[in-house]
Coordinates of C-alpha atoms in Angstrom, one line a residue:
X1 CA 37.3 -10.3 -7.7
X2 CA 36.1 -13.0 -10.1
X3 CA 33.5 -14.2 -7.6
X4 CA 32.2 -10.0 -7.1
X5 CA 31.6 -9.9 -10.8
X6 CA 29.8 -13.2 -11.0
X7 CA 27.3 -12.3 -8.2
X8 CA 26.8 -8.8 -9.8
X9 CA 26.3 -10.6 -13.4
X10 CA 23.4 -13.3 -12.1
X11 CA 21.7 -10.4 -10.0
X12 CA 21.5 -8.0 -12.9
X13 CA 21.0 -10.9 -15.9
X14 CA 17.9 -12.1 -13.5
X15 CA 16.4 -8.8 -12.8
X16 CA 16.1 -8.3 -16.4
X17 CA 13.3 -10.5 -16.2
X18 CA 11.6 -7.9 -14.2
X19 CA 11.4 -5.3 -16.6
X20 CA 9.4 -7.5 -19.2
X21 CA 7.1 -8.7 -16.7
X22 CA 7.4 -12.0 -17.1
X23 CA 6.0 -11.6 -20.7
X24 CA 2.9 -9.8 -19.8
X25 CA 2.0 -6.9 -21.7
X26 CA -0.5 -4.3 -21.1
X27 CA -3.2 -3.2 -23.8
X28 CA -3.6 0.2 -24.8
X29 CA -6.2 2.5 -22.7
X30 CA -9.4 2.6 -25.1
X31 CA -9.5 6.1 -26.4
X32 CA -12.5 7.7 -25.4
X33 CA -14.3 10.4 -23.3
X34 CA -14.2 9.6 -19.7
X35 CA -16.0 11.9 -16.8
X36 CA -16.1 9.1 -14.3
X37 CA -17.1 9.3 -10.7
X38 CA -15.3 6.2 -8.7
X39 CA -18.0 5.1 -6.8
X40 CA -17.1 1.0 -6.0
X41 CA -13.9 -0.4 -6.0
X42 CA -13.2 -4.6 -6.0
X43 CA -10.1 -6.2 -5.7
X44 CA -9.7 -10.2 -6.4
X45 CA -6.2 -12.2 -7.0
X46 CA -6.7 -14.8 -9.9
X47 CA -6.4 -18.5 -8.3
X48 CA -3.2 -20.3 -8.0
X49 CA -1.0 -17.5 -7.5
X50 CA 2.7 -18.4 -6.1
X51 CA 4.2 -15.9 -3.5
X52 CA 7.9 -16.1 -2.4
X53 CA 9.2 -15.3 0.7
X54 CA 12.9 -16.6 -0.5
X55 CA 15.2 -14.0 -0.4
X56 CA 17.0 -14.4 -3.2
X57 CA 18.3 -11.6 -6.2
X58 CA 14.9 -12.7 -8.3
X59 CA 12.5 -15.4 -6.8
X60 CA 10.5 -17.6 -9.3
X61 CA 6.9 -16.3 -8.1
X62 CA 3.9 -14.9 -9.3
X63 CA 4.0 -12.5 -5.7
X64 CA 6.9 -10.8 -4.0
X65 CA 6.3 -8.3 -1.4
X66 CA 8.4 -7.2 1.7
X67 CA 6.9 -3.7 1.9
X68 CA 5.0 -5.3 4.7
X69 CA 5.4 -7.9 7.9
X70 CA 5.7 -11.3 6.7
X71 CA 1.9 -12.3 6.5
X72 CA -0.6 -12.9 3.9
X73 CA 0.8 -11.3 0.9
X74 CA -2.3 -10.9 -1.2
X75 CA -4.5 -9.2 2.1
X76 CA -1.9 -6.7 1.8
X77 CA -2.1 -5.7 -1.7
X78 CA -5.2 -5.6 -2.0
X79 CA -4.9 -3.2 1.1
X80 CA -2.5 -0.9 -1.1
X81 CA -5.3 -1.0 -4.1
X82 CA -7.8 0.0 -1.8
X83 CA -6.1 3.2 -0.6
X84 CA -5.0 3.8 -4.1
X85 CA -9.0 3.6 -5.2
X86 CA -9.8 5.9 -2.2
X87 CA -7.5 8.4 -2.7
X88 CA -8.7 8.8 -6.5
X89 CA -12.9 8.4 -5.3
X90 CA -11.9 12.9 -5.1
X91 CA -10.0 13.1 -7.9
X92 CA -12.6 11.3 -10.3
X93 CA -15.9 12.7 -9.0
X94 CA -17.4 13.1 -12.8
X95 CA -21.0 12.8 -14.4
X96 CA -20.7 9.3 -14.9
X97 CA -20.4 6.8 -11.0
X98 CA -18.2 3.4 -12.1
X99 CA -17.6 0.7 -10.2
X100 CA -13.8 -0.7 -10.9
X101 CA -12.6 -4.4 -10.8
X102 CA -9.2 -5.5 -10.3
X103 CA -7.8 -9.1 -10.9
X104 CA -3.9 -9.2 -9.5
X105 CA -2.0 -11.2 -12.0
X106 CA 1.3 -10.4 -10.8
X107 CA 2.9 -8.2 -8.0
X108 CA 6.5 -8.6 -7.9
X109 CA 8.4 -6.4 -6.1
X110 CA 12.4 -6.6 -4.9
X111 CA 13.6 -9.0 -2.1
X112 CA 15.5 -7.3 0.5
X113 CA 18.6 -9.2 -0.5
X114 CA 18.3 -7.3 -4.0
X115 CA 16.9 -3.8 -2.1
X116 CA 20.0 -3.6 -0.6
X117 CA 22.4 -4.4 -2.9
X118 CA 21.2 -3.7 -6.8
X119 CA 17.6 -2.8 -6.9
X120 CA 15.2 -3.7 -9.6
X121 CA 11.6 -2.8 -10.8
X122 CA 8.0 -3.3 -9.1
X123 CA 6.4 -5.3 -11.8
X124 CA 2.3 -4.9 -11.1
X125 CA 0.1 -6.6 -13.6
X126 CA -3.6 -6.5 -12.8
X127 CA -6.9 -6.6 -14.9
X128 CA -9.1 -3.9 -14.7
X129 CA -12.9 -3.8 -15.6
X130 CA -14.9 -0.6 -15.7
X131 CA -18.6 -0.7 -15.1
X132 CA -21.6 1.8 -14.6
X133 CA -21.6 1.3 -10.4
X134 CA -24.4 -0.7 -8.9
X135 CA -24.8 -2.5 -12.0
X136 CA -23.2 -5.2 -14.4
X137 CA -23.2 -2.9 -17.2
X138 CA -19.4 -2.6 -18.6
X139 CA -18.6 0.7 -19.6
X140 CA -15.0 -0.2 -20.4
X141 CA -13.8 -4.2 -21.3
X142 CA -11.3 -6.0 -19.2
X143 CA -8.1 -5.0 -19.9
X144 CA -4.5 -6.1 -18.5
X145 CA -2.7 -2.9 -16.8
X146 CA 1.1 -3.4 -16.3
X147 CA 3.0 -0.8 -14.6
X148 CA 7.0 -0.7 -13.3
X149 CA 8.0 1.4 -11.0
X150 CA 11.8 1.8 -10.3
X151 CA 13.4 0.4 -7.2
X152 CA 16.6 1.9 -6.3
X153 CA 18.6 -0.2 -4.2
X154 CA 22.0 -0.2 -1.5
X155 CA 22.3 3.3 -0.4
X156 CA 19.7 4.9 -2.3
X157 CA 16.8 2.6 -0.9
X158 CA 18.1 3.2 2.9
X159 CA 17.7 7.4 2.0
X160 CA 14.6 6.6 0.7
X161 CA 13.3 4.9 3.5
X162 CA 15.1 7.7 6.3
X163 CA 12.9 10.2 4.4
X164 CA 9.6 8.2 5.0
X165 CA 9.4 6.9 1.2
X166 CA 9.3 3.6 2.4
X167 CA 8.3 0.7 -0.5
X168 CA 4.2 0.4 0.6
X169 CA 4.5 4.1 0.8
X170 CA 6.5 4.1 -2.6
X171 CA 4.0 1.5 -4.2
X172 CA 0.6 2.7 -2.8
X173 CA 1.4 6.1 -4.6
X174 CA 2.5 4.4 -7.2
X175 CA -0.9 2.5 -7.7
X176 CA -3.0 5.3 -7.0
X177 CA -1.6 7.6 -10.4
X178 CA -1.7 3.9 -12.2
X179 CA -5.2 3.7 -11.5
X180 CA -6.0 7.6 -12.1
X181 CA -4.3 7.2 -15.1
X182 CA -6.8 4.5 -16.3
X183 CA -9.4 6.0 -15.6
X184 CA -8.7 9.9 -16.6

């Protein structure tokens, strides 16, 4: 019993971490009037980036992803911020066209180890960059986006994924109301 409690005390003491992000904060959208057009869309990882594959409750790394096959992490991101981009190019079809950059900072998501027993939070933290498109005329100064999104774990995450909500499903609709949200 002793050893039941300890386990479940470590898992949820280190998926605290998760919820902070690590100690990155966002900064506040600027307030202004926004009729944008999503026209281009980049996506780059800042250098040096660690990504875990351990499967322990909370890995120390910069990337954790298992929505995917075991493969290069980042490729598949980016992949997810891509879609998420398209899918808002006919949401935001305004009177001004932007182009949007995206520096990956952190992408931490849930182990299977944790999916299955406890859960945790998707910590994203990226930098974003608004600019007029085709040109390098910033509309809107880099600023660090940090969004959590919930992941339920044990029987809840098994539902979820019997129901087609998988985690890249989860995530990539995730990203795209992030991003919308940004930019509306």
């Amino acid at each position: 019993m002793h050893r039941r409690v300890f386990i479940a005390s470590a898992a949820l003491l280190g998926l605290t971490g998760c919820l902070g992000g690590a100690g990155l904060e966002g900064q506040a959208r600027p307030v202004m009037n926004r009729s944008y057009a999503l026209r281009g869309f980049n996506f780059s990882a800042l250098e040096g980036l660690t990504v875990s594959e351990s499967e322990t409750f909370y890995p120390t790394a910069d990337i954790v992803w298992r929505g995917d096959p075991v493969g290069p992490r980042i490729p598949q991101i980016a992949a997810m911020f891509a879609q998420a981009a398209d899918r808002n190019k006919t949401v935001l079809n305004g009177a001004v066209p932007v182009d949007v950059d995206v520096t990956l900072v952190r992408f931490h998501g849930v182990t299977n180890r944790t999916r299955y027993t406890v859960g945790g939070v998707y910590n994203i933290v990226f930098d974003m960059t608004v600019r007029r498109a085709g040109s390098d005329q910033v509309i809107e100064p880099t600023r660090r986006v940090v969004g959590n999104l919930d992941a339920p774990g044990g029987d809840r995450a098994g539902q979820l994924d019997a129901a087609g909500q998988t985690q890249k499903v989860r995530v990539t609709d995730f990203l795209t109301s992030l991003l919308r949200a940004q930019l509306v």
